[in-house]
mmCIF file of C-alpha atoms in Angstrom:
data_model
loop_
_atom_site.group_PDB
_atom_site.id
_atom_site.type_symbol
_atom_site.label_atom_id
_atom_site.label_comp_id
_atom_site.label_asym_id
_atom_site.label_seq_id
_atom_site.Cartn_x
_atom_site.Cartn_y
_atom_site.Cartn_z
ATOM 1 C CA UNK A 15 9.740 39.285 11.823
ATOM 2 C CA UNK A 16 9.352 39.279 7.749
ATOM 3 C CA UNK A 17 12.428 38.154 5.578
ATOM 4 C CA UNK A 18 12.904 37.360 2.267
ATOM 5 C CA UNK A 19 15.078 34.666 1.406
ATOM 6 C CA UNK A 20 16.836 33.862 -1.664
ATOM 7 C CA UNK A 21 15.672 30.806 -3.237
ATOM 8 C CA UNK A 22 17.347 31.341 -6.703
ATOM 9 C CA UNK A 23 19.887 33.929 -8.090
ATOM 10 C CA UNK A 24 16.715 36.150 -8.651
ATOM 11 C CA UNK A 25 13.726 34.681 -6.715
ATOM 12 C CA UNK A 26 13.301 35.283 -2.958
ATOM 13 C CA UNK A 27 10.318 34.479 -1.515
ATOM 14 C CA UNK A 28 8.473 36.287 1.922
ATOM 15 C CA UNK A 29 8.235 34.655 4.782
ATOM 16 C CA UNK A 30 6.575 35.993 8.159
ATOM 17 C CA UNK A 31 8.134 34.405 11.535
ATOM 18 C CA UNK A 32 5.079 35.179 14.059
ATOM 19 C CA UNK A 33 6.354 34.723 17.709
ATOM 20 C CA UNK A 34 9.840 34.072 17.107
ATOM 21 C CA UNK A 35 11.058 32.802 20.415
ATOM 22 C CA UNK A 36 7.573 30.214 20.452
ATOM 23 C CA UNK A 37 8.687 26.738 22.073
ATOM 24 C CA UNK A 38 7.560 25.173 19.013
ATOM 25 C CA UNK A 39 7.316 25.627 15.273
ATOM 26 C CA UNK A 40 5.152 24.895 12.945
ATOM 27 C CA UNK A 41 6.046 26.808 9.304
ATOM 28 C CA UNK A 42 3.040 26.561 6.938
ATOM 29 C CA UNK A 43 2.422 26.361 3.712
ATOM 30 C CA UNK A 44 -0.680 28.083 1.799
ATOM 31 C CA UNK A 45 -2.934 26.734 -1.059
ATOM 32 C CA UNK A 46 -3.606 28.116 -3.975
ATOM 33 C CA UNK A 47 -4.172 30.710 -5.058
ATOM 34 C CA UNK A 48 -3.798 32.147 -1.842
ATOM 35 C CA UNK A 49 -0.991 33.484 0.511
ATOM 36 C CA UNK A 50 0.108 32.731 4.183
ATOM 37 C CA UNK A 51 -2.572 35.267 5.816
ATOM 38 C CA UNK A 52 -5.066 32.221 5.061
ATOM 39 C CA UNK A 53 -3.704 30.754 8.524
ATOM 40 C CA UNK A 54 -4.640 33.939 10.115
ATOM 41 C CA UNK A 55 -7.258 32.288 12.773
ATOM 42 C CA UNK A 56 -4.203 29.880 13.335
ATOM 43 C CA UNK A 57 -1.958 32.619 14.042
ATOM 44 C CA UNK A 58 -4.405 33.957 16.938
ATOM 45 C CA UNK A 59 -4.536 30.920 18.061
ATOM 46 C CA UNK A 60 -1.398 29.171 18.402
ATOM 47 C CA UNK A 61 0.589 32.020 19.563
ATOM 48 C CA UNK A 62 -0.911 32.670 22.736
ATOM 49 C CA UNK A 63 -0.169 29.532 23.329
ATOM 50 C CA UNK A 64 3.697 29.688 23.184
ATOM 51 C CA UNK A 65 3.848 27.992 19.208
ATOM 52 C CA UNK A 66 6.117 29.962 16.561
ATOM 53 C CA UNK A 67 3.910 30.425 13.581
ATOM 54 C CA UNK A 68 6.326 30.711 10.622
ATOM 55 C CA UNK A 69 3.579 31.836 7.218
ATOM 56 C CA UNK A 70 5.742 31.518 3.727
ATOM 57 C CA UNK A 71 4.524 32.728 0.753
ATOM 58 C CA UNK A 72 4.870 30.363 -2.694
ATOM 59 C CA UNK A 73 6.940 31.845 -4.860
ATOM 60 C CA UNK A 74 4.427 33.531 -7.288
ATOM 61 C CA UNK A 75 1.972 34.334 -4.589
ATOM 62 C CA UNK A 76 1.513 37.033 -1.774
ATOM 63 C CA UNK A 77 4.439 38.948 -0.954
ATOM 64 C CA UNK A 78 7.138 36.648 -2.769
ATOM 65 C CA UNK A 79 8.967 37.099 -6.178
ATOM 66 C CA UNK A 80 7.131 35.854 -9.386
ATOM 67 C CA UNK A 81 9.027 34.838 -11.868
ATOM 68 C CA UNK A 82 8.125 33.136 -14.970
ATOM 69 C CA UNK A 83 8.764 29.971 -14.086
ATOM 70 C CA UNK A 84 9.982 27.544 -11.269
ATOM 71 C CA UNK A 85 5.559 26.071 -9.996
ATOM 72 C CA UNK A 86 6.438 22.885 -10.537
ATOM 73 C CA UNK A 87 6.680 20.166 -7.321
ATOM 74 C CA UNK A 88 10.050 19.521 -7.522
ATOM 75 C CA UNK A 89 11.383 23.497 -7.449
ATOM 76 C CA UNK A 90 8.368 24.396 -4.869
ATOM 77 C CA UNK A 91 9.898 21.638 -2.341
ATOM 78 C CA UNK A 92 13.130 23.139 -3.073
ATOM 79 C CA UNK A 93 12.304 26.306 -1.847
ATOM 80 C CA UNK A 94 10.907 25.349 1.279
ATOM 81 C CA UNK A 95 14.159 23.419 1.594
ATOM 82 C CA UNK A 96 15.875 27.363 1.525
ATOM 83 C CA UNK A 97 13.925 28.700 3.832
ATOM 84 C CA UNK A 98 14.132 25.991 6.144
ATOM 85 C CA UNK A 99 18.230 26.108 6.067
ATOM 86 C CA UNK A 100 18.137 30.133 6.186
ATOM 87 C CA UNK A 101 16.106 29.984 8.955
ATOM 88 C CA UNK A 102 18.445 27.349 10.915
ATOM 89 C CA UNK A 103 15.036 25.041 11.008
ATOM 90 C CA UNK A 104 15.145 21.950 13.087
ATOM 91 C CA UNK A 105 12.322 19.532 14.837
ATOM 92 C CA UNK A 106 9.627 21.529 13.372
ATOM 93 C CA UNK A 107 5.688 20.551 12.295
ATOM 94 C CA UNK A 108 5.338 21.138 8.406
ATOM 95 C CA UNK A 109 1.718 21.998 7.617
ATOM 96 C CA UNK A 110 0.250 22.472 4.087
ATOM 97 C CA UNK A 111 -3.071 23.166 2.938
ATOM 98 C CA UNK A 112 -4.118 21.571 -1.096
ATOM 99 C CA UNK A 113 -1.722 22.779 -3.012
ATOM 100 C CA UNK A 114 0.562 23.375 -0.353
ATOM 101 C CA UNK A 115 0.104 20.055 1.035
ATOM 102 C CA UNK A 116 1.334 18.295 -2.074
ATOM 103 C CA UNK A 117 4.100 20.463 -1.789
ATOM 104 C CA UNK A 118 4.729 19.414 1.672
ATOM 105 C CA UNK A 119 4.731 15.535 0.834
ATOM 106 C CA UNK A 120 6.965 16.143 -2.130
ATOM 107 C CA UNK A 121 9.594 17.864 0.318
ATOM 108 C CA UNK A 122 9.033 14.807 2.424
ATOM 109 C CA UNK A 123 10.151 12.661 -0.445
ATOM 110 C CA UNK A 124 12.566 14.658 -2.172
ATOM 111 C CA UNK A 125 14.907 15.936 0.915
ATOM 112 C CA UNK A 126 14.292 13.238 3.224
ATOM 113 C CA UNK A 127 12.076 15.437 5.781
ATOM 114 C CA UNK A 128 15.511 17.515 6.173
ATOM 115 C CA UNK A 129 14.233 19.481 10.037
ATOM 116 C CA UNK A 130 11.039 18.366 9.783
ATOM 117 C CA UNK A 131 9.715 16.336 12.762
ATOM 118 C CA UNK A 132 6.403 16.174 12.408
ATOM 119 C CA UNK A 133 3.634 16.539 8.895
ATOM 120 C CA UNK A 134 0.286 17.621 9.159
ATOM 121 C CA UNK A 135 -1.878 18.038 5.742
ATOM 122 C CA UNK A 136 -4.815 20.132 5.327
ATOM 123 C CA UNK A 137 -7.400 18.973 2.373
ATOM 124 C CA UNK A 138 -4.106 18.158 0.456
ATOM 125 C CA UNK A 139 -4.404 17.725 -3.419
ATOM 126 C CA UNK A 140 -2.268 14.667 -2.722
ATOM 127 C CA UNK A 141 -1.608 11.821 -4.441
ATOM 128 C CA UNK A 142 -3.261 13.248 -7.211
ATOM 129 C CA UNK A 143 -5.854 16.831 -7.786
ATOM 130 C CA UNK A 144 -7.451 14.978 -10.936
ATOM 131 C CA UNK A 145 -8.853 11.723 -11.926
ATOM 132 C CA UNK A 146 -6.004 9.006 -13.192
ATOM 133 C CA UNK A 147 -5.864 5.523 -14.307
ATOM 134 C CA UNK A 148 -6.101 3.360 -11.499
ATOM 135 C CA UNK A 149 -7.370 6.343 -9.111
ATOM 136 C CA UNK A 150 -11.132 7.357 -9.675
ATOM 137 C CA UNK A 151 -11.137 9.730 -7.355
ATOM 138 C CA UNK A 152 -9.798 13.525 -8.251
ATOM 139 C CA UNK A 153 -11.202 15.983 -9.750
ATOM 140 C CA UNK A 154 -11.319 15.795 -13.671
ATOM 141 C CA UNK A 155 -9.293 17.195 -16.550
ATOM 142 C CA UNK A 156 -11.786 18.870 -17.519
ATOM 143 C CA UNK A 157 -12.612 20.681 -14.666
ATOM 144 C CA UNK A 158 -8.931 21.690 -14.232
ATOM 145 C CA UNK A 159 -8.526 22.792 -18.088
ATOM 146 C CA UNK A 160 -11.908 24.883 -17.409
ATOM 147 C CA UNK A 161 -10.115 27.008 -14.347
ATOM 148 C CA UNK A 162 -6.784 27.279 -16.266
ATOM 149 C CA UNK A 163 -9.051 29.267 -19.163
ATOM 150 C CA UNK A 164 -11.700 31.196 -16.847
ATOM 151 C CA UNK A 165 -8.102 32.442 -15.287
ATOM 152 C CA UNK A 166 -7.429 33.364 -18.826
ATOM 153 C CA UNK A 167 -10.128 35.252 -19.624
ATOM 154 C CA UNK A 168 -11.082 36.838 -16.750
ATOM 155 C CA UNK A 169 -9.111 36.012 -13.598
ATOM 156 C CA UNK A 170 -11.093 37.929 -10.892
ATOM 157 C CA UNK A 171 -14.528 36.187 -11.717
ATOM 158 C CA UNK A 172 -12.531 32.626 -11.760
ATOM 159 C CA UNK A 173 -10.901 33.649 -7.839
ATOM 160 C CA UNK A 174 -15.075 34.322 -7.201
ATOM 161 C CA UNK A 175 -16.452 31.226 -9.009
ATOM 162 C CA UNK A 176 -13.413 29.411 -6.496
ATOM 163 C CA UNK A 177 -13.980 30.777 -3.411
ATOM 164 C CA UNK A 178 -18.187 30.118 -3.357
ATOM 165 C CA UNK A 179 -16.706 26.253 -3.864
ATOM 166 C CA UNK A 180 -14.426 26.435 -1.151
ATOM 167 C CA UNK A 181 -16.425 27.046 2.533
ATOM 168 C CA UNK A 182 -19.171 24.388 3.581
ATOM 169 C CA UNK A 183 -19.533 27.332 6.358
ATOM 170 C CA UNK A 184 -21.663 29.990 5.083
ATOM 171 C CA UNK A 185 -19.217 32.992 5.348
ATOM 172 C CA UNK A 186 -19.556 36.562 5.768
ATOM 173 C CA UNK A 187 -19.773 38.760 2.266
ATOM 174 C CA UNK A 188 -16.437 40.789 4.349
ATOM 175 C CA UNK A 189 -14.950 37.367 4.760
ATOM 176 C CA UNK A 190 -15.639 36.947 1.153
ATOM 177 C CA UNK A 191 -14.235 40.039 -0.168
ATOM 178 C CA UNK A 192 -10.377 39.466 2.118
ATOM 179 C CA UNK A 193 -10.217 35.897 0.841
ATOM 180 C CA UNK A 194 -10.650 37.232 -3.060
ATOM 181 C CA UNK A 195 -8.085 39.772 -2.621
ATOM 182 C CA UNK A 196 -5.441 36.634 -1.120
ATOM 183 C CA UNK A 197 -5.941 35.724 -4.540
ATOM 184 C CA UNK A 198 -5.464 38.627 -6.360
ATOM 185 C CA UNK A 199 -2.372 39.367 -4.672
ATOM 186 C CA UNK A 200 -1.240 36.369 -6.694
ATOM 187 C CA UNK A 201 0.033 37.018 -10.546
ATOM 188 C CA UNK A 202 -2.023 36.114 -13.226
ATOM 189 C CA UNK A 203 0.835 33.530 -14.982
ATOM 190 C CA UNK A 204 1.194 32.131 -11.522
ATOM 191 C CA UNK A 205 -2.044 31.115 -10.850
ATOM 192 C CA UNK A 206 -2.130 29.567 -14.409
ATOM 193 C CA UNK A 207 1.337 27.540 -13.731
ATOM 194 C CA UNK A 208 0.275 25.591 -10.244
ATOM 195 C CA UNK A 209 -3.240 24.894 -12.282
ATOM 196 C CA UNK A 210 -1.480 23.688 -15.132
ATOM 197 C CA UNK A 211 1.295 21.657 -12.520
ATOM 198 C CA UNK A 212 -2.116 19.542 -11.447
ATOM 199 C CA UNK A 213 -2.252 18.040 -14.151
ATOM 200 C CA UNK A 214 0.868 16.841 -14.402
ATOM 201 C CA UNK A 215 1.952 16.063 -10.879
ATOM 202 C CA UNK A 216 1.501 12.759 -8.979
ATOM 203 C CA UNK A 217 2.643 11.436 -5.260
ATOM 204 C CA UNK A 218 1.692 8.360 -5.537
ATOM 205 C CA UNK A 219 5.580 7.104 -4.587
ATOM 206 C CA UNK A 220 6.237 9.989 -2.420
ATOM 207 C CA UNK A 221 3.074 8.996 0.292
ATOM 208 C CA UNK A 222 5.432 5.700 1.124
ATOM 209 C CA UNK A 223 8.960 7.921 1.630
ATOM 210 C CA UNK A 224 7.306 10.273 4.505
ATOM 211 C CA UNK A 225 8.721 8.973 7.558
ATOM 212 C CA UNK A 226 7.473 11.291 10.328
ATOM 213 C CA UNK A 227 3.826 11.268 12.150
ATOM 214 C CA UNK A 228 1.666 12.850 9.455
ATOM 215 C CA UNK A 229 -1.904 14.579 10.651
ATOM 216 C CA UNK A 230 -4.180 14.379 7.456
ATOM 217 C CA UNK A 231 -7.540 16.816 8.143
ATOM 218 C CA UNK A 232 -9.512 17.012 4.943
ATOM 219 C CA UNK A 233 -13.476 18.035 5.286
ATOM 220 C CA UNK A 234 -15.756 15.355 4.061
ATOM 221 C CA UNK A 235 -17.521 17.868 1.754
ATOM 222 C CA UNK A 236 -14.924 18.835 0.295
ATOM 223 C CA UNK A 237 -15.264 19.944 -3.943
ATOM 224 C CA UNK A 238 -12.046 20.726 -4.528
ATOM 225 C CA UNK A 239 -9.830 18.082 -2.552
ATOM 226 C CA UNK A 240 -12.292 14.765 -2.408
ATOM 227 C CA UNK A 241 -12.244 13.156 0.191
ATOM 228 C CA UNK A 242 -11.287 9.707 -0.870
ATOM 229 C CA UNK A 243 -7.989 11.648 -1.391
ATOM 230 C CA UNK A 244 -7.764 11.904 2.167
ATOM 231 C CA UNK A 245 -8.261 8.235 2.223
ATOM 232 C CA UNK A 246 -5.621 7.728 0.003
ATOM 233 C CA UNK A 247 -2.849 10.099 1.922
ATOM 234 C CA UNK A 248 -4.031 7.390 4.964
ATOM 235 C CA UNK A 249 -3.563 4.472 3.302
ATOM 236 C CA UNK A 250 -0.156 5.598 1.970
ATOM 237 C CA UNK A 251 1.424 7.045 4.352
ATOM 238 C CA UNK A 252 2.676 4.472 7.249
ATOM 239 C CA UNK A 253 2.191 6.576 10.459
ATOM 240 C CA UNK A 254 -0.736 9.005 9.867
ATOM 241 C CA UNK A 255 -3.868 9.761 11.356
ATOM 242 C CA UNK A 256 -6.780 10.920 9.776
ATOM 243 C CA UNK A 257 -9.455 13.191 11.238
ATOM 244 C CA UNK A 258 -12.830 13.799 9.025
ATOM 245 C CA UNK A 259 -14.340 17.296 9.481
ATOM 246 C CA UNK A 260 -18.196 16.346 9.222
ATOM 247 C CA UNK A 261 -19.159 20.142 8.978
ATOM 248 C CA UNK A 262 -16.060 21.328 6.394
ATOM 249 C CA UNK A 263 -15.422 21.735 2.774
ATOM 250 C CA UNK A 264 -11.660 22.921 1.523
ATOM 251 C CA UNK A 265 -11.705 25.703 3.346
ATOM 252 C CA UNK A 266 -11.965 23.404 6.556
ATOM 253 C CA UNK A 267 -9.364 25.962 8.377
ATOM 254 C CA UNK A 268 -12.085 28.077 9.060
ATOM 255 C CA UNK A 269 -15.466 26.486 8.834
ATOM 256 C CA UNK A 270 -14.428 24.431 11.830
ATOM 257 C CA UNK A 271 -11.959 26.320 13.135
ATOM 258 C CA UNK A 272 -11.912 25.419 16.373
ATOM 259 C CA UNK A 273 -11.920 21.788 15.991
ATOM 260 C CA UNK A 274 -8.891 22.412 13.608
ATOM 261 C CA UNK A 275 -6.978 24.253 15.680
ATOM 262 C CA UNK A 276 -7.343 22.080 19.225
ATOM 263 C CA UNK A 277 -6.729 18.967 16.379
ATOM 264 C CA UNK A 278 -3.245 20.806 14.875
ATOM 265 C CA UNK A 279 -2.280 22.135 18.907
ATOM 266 C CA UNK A 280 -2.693 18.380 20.033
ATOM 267 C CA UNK A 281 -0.472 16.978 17.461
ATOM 268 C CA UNK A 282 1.857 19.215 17.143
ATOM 269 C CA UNK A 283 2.256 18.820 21.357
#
């Protein structure tokens, strides 16, 4: 079932609610600058299986509204805080890749886990994308400030420049061509607001106010997510459990997706 749900007077953002009657939920939340057809090869997997898949796109990306504004943490939490209520949410799994993984941990922090049960992060930017004092271990400024103006100048080569960073998995050139056009589906000042929001965002408090049994999978070759970040998401949040994919970069939801899958099923019980 697709819906769009009102998020502010004029934003409502898509959401796709795959096996609606599953025995459990798990609603996830995309990275940038994709939409929620990344999960796709969760999809086929979980449903069979008797899980409700519940894909939302960001506002700005996929099939949602995009406005102007609203890509910062805060108003992205918020918005998975609508859906949630709209949808009558309760005792789910929350599951966020990068981007949408920060996301996640900021909802965590910022409405108290409201019907979430469970947390499970997928090479999260989290507690930081870039480099800060006192935490060596992001990407730099540099590199950040160097996407936000190849997005500038010529958007579709940045989206192909991305995507040969983000499988460790040799893909297919088909496979190659779909995951471009998630991220052209994007808009142009939306893609340039999340990539600015990195560098000003940080979770450093938020890792200590998540609460629930938190899954961190992050793929040790990771070049957009390091994987000391991982480490760090480990280290700050009290009940987690983190599983290294030997054989994954970011896009670790499909260059092992099997192992990512049975992990996420297992968890997620």
């Amino acid at each position: 079932m697709e819906y769009w749900i009102k998020v502010e007077p004029d934003v409502n953002v898509y959401v796709n609610d795959i096996n609606p009657l599953g025995r459990k939920t798990i609603l996830f939340i995309h990275g940038w600058p994709a939409n929620h057809k990344m999960f796709e090869y969760q999809y086929n997997y979980l449903m069979p299986l008797g899980y409700r898949c519940i894909g939302m796109d960001m506002r700005g990306f996929g099939n949602s509204d995009k406005p102007l504004g609203g890509y910062d943490y805060n108003r992205l939490a918020d918005d998975i805080r609508c859906v949630i209520e709209a949808l009558g949410l309760r005792d789910i799994t929350l599951g966020g890749h990068s981007t949408g993984g920060a996301v996640t941990i900021r909802y965590m922090a910022r409405h108290n886990g409201y019907g979430v049960s469970k947390l499970a992060l997928f090479a999260s930017a989290a507690p930081s994308l870039i480099q800060r004092p006192g935490f060596p271990y992001g990407s730099t400024q540099e590199t950040v400030e160097q996407i936000i103006k190849a997005t500038y100048r010529d958007r579709p080569k940045m989206l192909r420049d991305f995507g040969e960073l983000f499988f460790y998995q040799k893909v297919s050139q088909p496979f190659s061509d779909w995951f471009f056009q998630l991220g052209l589906q994007a808009a142009s000042w939306s893609t340039i607001a999340v990539s600015k929001a990195w560098l000003a965002e940080e979770l450093f408090y938020d890792l200590a106010k998540v609460q629930v049994p938190t899954l961190i999978l992050h793929g040790i070759h990771d070049q957009v997510c390091l994987y000391p970040l991982a480490v760090a998401q480990h280290q700050g949040i009290r009940n987690s459990v983190l599983v290294p994919f030997e054989n994954s970069g970011h896009g670790l939801f499909y260059d092992e997706r099997e192992k990512f899958n049975r992990e996420l099923s297992r968890f997620v019980g």
